[in-house]
Tab-separated table of C-alpha atoms in Angstrom:
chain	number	residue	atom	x	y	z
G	1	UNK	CA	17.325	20.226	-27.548
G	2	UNK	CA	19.111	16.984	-26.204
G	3	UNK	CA	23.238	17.045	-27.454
G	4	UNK	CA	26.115	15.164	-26.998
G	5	UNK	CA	30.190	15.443	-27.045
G	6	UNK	CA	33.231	13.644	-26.201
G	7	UNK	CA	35.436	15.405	-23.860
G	8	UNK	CA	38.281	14.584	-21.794
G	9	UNK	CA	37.667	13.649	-18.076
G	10	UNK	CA	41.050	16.075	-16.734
G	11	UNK	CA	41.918	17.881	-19.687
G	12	UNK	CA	45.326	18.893	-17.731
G	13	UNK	CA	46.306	15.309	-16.508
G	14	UNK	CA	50.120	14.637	-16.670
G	15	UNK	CA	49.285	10.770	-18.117
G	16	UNK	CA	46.465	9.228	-19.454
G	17	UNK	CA	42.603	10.387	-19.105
G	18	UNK	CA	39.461	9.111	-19.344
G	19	UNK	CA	37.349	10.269	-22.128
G	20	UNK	CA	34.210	11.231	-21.221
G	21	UNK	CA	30.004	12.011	-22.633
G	22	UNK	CA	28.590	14.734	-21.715
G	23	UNK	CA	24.677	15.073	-22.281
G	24	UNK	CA	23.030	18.613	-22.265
G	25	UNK	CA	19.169	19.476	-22.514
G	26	UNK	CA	18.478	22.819	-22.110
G	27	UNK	CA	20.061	24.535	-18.622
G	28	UNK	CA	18.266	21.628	-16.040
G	29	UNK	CA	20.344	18.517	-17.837
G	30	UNK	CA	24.079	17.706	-17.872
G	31	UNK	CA	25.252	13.839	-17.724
G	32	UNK	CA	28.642	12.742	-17.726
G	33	UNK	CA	29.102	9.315	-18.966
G	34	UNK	CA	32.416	7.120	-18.972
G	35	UNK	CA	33.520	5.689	-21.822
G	36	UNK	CA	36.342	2.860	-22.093
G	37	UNK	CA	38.995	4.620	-23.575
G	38	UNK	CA	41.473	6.802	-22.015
G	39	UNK	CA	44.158	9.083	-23.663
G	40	UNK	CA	46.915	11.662	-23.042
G	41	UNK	CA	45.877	15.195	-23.554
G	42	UNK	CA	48.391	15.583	-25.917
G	43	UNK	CA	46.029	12.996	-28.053
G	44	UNK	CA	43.039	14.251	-27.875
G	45	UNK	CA	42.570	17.199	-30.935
G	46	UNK	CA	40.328	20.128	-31.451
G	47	UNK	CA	37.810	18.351	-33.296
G	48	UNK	CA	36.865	16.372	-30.242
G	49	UNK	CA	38.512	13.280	-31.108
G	50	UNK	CA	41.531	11.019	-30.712
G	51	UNK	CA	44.206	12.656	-32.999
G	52	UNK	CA	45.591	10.895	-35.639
G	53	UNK	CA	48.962	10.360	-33.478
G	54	UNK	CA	47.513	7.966	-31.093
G	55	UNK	CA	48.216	4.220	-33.430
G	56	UNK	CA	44.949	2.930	-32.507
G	57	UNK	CA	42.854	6.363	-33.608
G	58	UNK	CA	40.693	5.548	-36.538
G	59	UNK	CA	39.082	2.216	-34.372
G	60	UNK	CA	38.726	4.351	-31.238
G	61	UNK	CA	36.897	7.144	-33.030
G	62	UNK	CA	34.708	4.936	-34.368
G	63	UNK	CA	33.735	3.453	-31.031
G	64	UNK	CA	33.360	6.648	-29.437
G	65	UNK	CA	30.871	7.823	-31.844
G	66	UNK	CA	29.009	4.644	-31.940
G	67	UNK	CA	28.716	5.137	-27.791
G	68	UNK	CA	27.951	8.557	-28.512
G	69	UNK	CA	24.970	8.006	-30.384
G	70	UNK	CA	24.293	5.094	-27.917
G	71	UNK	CA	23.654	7.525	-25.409
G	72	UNK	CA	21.542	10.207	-26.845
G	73	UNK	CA	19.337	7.406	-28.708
G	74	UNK	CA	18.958	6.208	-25.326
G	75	UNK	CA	17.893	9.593	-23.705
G	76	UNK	CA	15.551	10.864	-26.007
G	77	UNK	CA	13.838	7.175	-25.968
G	78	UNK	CA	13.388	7.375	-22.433
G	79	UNK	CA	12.240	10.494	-22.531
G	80	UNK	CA	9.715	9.863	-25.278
G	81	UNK	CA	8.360	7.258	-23.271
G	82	UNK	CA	7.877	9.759	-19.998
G	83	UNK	CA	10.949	8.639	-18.030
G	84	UNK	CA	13.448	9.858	-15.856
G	85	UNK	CA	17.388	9.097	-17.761
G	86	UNK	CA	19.524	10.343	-15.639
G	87	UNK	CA	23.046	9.116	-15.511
G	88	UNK	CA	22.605	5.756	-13.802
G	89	UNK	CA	19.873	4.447	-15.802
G	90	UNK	CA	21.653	6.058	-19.107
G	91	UNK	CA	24.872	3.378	-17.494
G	92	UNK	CA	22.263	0.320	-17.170
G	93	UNK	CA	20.973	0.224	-20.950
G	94	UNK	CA	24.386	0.733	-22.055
G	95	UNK	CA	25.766	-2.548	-20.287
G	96	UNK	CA	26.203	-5.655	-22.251
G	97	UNK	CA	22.339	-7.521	-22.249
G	98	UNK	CA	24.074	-10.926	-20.750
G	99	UNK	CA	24.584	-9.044	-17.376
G	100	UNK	CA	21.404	-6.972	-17.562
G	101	UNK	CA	19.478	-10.706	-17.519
G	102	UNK	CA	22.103	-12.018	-14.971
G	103	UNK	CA	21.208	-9.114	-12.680
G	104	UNK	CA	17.694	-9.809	-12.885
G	105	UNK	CA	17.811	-13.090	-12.613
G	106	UNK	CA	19.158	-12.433	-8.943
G	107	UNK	CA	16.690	-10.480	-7.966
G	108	UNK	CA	14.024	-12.559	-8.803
G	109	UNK	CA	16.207	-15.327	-6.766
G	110	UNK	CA	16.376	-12.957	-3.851
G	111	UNK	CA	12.649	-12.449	-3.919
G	112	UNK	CA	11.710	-16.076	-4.395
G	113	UNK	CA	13.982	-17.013	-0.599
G	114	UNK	CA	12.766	-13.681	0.790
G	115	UNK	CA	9.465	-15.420	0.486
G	116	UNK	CA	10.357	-18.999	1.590
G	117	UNK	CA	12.038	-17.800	4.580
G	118	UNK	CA	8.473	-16.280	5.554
G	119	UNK	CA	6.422	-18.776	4.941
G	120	UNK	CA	5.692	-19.302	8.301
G	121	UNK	CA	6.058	-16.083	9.717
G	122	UNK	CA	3.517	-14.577	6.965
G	123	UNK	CA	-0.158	-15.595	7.040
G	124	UNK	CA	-2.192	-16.781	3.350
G	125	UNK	CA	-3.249	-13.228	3.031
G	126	UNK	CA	0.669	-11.672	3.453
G	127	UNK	CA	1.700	-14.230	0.937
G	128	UNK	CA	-1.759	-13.040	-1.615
G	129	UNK	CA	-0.630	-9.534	-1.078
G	130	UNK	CA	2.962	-9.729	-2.000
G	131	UNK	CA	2.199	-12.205	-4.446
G	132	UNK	CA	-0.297	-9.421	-6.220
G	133	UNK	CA	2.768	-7.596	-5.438
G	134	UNK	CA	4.914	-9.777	-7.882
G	135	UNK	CA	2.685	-9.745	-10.711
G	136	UNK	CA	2.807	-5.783	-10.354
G	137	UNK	CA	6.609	-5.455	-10.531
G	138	UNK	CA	6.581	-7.903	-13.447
G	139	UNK	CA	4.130	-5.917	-15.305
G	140	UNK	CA	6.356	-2.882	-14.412
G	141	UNK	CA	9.493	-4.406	-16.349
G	142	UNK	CA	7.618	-5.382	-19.268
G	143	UNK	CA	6.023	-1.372	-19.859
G	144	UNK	CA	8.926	0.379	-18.734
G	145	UNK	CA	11.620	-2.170	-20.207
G	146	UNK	CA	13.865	-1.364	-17.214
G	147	UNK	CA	14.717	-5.088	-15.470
G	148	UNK	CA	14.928	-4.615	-11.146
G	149	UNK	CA	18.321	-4.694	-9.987
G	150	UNK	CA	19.083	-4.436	-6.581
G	151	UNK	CA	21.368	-2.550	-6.385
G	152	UNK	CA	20.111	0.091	-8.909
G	153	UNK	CA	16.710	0.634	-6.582
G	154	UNK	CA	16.618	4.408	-5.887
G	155	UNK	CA	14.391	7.319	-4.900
G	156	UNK	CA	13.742	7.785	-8.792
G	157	UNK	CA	12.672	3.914	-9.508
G	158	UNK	CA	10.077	3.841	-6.876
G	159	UNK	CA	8.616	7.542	-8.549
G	160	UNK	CA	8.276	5.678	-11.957
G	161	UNK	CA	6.890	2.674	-9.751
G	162	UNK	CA	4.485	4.912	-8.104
G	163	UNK	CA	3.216	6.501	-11.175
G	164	UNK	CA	2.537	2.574	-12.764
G	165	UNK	CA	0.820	1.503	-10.029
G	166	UNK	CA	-1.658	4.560	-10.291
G	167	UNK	CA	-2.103	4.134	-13.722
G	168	UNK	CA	-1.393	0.579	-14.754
G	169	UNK	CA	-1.411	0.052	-18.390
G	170	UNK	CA	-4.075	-1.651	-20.045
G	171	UNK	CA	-6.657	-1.687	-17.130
G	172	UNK	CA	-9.378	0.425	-16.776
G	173	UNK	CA	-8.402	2.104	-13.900
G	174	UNK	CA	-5.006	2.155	-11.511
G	175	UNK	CA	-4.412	1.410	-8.120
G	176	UNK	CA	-5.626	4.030	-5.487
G	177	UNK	CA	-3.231	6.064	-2.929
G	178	UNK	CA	-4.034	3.689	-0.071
G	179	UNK	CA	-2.972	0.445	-1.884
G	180	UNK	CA	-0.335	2.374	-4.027
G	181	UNK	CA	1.018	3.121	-0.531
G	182	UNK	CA	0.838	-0.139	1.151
G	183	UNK	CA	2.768	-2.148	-1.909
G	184	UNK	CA	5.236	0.858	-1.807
G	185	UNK	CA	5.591	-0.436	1.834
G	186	UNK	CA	6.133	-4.503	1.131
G	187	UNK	CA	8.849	-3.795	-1.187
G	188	UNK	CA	10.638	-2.014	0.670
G	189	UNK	CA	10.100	-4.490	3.368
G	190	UNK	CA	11.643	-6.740	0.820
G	191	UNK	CA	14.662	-4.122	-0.279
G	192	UNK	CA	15.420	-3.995	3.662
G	193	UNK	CA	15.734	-7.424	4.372
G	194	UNK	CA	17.973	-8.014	0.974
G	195	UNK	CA	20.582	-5.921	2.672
G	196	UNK	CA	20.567	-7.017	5.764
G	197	UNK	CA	21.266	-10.420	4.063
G	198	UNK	CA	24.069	-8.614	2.008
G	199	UNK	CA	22.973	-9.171	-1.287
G	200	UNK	CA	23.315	-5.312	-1.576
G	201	UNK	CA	24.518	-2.518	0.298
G	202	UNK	CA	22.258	-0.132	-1.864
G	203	UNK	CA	20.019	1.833	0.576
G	204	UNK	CA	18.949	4.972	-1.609
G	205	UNK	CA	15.489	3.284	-1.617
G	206	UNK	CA	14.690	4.381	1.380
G	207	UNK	CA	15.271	8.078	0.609
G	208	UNK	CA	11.634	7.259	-1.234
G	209	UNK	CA	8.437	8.727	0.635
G	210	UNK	CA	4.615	7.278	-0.857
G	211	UNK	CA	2.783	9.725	-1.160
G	212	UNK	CA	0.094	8.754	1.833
G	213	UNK	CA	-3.956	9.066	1.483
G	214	UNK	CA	-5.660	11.591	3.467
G	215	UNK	CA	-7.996	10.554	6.121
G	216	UNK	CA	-10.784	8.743	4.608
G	217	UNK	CA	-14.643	8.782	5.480
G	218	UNK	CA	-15.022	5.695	8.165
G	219	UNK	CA	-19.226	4.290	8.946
G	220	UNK	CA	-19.637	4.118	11.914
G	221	UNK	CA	-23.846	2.710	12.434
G	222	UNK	CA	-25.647	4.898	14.475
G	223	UNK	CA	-28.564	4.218	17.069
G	224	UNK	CA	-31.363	5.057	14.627
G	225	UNK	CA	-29.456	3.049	11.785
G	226	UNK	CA	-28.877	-0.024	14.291
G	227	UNK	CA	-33.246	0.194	14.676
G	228	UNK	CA	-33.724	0.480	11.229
G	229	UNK	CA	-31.700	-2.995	10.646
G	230	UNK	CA	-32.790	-4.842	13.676
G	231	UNK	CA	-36.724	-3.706	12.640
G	232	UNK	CA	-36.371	-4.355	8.660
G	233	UNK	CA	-38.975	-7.018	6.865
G	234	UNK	CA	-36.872	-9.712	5.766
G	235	UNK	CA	-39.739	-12.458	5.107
G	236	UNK	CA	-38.378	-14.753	2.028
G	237	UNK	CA	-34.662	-13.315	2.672
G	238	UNK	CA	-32.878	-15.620	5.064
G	239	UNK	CA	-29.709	-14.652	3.522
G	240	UNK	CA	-30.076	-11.223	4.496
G	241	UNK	CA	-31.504	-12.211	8.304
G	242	UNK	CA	-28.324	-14.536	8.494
G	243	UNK	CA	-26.026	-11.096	7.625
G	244	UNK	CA	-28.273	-9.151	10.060
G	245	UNK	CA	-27.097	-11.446	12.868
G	246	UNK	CA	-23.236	-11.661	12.173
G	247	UNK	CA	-23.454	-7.819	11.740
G	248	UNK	CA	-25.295	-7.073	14.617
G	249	UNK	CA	-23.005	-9.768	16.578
G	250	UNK	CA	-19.672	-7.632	15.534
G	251	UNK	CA	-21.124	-4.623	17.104
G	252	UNK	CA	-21.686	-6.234	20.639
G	253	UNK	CA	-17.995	-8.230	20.380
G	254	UNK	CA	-15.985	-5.483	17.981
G	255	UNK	CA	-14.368	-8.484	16.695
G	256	UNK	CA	-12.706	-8.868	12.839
G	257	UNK	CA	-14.460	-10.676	10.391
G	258	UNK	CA	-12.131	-13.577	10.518
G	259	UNK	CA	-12.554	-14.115	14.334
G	260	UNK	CA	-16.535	-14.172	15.035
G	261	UNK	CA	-17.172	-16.485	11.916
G	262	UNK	CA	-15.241	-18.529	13.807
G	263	UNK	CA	-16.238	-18.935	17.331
G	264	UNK	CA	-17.437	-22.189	18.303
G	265	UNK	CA	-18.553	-23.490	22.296
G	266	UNK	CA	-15.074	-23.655	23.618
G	267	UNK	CA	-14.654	-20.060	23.419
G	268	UNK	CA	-17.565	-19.179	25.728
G	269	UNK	CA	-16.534	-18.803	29.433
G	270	UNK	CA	-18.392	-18.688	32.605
G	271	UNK	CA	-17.136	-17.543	35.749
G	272	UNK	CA	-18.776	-18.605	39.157
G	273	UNK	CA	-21.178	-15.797	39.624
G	274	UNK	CA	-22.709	-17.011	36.039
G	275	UNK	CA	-20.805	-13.658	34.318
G	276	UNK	CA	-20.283	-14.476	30.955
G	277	UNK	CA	-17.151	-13.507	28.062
G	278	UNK	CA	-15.951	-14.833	25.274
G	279	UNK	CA	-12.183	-15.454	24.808
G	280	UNK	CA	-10.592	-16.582	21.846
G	281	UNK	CA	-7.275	-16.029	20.074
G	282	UNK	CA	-7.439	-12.897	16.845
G	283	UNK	CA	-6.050	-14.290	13.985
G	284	UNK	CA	-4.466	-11.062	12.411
G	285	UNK	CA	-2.170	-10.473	16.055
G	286	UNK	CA	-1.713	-13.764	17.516
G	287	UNK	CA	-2.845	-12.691	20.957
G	288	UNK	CA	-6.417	-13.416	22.753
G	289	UNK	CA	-8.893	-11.060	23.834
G	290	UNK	CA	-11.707	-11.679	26.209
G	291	UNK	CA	-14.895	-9.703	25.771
G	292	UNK	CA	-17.864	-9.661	28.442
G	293	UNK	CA	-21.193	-11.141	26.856
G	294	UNK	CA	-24.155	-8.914	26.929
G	295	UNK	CA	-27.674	-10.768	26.533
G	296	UNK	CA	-28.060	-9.836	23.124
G	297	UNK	CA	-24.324	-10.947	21.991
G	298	UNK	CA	-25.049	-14.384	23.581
G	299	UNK	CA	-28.092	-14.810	22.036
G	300	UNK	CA	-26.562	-14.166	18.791
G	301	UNK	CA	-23.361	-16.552	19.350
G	302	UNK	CA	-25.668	-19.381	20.598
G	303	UNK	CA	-27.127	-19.260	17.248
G	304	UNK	CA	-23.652	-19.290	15.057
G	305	UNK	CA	-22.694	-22.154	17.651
G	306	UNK	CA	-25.811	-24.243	16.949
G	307	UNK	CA	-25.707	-23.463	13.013
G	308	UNK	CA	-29.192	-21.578	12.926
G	309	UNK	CA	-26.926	-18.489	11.864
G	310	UNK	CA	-23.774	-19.929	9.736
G	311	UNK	CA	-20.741	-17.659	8.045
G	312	UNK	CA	-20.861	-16.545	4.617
G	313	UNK	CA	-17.296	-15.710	2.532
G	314	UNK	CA	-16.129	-12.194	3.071
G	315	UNK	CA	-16.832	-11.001	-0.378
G	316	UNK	CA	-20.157	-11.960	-0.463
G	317	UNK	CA	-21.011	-10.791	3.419
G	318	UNK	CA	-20.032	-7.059	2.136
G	319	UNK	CA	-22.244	-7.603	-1.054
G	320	UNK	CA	-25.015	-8.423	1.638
G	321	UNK	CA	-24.691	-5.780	4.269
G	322	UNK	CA	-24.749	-3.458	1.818
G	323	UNK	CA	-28.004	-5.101	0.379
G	324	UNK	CA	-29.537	-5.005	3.815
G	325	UNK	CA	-28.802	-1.664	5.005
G	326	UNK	CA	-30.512	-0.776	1.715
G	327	UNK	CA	-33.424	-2.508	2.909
G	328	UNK	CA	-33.669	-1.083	5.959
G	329	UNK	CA	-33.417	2.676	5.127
G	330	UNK	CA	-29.895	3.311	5.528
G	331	UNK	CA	-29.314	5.940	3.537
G	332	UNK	CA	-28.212	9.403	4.454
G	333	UNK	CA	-25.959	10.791	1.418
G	334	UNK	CA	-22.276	11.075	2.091
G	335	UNK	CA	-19.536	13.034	0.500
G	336	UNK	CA	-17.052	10.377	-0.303
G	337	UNK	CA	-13.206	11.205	-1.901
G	338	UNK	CA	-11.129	8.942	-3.669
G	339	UNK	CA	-7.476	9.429	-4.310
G	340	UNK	CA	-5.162	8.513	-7.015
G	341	UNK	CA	-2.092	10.148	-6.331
G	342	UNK	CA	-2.595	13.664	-6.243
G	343	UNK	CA	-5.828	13.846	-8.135
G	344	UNK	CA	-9.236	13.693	-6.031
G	345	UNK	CA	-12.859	12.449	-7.392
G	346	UNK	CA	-15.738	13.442	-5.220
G	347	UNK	CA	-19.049	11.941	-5.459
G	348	UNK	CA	-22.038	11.651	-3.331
G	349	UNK	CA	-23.163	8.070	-2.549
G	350	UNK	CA	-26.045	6.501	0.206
G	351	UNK	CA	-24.484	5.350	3.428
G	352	UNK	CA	-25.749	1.571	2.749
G	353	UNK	CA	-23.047	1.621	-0.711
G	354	UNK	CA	-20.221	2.271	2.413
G	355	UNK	CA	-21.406	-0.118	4.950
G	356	UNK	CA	-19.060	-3.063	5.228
G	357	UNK	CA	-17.988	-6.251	7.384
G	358	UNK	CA	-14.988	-4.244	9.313
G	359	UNK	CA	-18.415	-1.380	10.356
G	360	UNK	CA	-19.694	-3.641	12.557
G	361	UNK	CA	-16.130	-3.485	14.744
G	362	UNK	CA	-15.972	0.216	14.348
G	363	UNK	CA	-19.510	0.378	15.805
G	364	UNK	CA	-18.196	-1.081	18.498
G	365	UNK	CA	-15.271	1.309	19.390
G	366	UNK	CA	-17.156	4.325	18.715
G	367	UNK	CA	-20.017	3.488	20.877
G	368	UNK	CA	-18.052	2.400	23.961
G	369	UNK	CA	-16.118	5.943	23.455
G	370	UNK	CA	-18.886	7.808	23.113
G	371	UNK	CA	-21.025	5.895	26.814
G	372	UNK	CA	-17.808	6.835	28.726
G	373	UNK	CA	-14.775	4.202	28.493
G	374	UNK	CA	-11.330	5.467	28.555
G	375	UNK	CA	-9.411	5.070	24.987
G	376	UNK	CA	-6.991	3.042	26.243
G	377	UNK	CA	-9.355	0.454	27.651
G	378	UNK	CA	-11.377	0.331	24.070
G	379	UNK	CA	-7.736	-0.138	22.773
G	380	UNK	CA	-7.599	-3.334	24.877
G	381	UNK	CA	-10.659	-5.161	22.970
G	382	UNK	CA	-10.062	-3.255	19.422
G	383	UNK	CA	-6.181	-4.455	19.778
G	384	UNK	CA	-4.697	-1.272	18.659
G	385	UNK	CA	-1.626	-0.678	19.969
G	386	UNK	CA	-0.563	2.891	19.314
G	387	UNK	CA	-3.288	5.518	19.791
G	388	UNK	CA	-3.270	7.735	16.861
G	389	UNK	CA	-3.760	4.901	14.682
G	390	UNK	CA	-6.824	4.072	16.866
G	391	UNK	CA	-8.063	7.629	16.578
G	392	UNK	CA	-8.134	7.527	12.953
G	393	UNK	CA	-10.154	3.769	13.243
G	394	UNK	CA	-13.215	5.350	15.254
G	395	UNK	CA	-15.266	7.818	13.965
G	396	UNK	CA	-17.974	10.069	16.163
G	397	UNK	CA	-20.710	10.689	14.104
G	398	UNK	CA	-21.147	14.743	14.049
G	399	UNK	CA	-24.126	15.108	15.313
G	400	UNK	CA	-23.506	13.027	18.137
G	401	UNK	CA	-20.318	15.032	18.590
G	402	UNK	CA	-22.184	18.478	18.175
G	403	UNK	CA	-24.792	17.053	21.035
G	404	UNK	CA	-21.821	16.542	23.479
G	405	UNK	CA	-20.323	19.658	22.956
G	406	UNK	CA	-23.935	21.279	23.341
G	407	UNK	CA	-24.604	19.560	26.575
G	408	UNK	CA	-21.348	20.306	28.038
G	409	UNK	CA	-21.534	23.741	26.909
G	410	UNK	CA	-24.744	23.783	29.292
G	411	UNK	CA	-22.982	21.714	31.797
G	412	UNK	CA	-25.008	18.842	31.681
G	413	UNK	CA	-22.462	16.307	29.704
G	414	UNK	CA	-21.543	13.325	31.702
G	415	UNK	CA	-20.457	10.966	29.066
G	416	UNK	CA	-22.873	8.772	28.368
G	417	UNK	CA	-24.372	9.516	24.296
G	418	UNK	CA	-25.181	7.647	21.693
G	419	UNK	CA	-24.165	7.164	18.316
């Protein structure tokens, strides 16, 4: 059971002392809050008040046990509700509402030139992310009724953030560890440049760790699944034979989504011996990448050039991959795992449900792994630049791992397999 009483701050002081809140709950709790008043010792009586020699007594005592109720209301509301009151965030509701809105207002004034100053550092999608981002926070003040303050954002604040954005209130389902993680990361981003800036020297943000998502399951399309596609009856489904191509074409190039819906005649580059590659700049690093053309691949690109195969938005070309792997047979049941936090669902689902725009470029990695080329020269085309990253981006299907590890059990592995 939550209490409260007024005690004196240095019960042995030779002048004045502050007087003091202490909150108990059970053995785990003890805050000590400040009040405004301060006293001699000699003042302060058994009763655990301001004794009746002090002139002012009978107005102080009435203060103090207005701000001692102030506190415990405060505590047991908070903890009610499911949150953490310790001492600092006991200190923040008790301060005058004027500078609880003037604090806010700054931060929201921070965040707003944080975001100018990177408006042409940050691509559309940096500025969609954080600005998803913004909504979030927003939505965190109004359920939890605690306004951000920069210099108030600690290890416990991003805990209670964590736990909204895995649960959001009012949706039908919250945010999973992966994203949870990732927004977790862009504040802080935020948080780090603010003090760098000096509009706070609070760093106990950074004390905060996300909790991070296991390794997920990542398609890779194996030989048999890359027959099944290119062999599928699409009569009366151009839509789908239009996806076949730009899928097919991302694993020959390994090239994003955003960079082979765009490659147009300039891009294509012939050396003197007729050898062909196509070079263009990625949009998500900045930097170019040259890839040698097989038959197939220029084929394909010829078509995008020419408009017989045209680009389709994002959202809808994973709706149709999906669709045509479906068609074609792609189905061998996975175990998938979703994370929200701590907690794990587990559900079998057809590989075609998994199949999106970004398997295509992981095709592509895995395969030119698994016929022999060196990591670090796949890193080169996939433009990963640190390697354990990249090792968690391909995946070697485990049968076509088992087979290697069969055939170089009977010394016959040269690496050269399949997916």
């Amino acid at each position: 059971m939550a209490t409260t009483q007024l005690l004196l701050k240095d019960p042995k002081a030779k002048g004045v002392t502050r007087i003091i809140c202490v909150l108990t709950d059970g053995r785990q709790t003890r805050i000590k809050i400040q009040s405004d008043y301060s006293v001699k010792p000699i003042q302060w009586g058994k009763k655990k008040s301001v004794s009746s020699t002090h002139p002012n007594s009978a107005e102080m005592n009435a203060q103090l046990l207005e701000f001692k109720n102030k506190i415990l209301n405060i505590y047991l509301c908070a903890k009610a509700e499911g949150l953490i009151a310790n001492a600092e965030y006991i200190r923040e509701q008790l301060r005058p509402k004027k500078e609880v809105v003037n604090a806010n207002v700054q931060f929201w004034q921070v965040w707003k030139e944080y975001l100018e100053s990177k408006k042409h550092n940050f691509k559309e999608r940096s500025f969609v992310k954080f600005q998803a981002l913004e909504n979030h926070l927003k939505g965190f003040e109004t359920y939890t009724k605690i306004p951000l303050h920069l210099n108030l954002m600690n290890a416990d604040i991003f805990g209670r953030l964590q736990d909204y954005f895995y649960k959001i209130p009012n949706k039908e389902k919250g945010l999973n560890t992966q994203t949870t993680a990732k927004y977790i990361e862009l504040f802080k981003m935020f948080l780090n440049w603010a003090v760098k800036q000096k509009y706070t020297d609070n760093t106990g943000f950074q004390e905060f760790k996300a909790i991070q998502q296991p390794d997920t399951l990542k398609i890779v399309l194996t030989k048999e699944d890359m027959e099944k596609i290119k062999t599928a009856p699409l009569a009366g489904k151009n839509y789908l034979a239009n996806v076949r191509d730009l899928l097919i074409m991302s694993t020959l190039t390994g090239l994003r989504y955003s960079d082979y819906t765009r490659i147009k005649a300039e891009h294509i580059k012939q050396y003197e011996d007729g050898f062909k590659t196509l070079r263009i700049r990625q949009e998500k690093t900045n930097e170019f990448v040259e890839i040698p053309l097989t038959e197939e691949a220029e084929v394909l690109i010829n078509k995008l050039i020419s408009g017989e195969t045209h680009p389709v938005s994002n959202q809808r070309m994973n709706a149709y991959v999906k669709d045509l792997c479906k068609l074609a047979g792609v189905d061998e049941l996975f175990e998938v795992h979703k994370f929200q936090g701590k907690m794990k669902v587990t559900k079998r689902v057809p590989k075609h449900e998994l199949i999106t725009t970004h398997t295509g470029r992981r095709t592509f990695a895995t395969n030119l792994m698994l016929r022999g080329v060196p990591e670090t020269t796949v890193m080169k085309y996939t433009g990963h630049k640190d390697y354990k990253s990249f090792m968690k981006y391909v995946n070697i299907p485990k049968k076509a791992e088992m087979n290697i590890i069969k055939m170089a059990l009977m010394g016959s592995y040269n690496r050269g397999v399949d997916a």
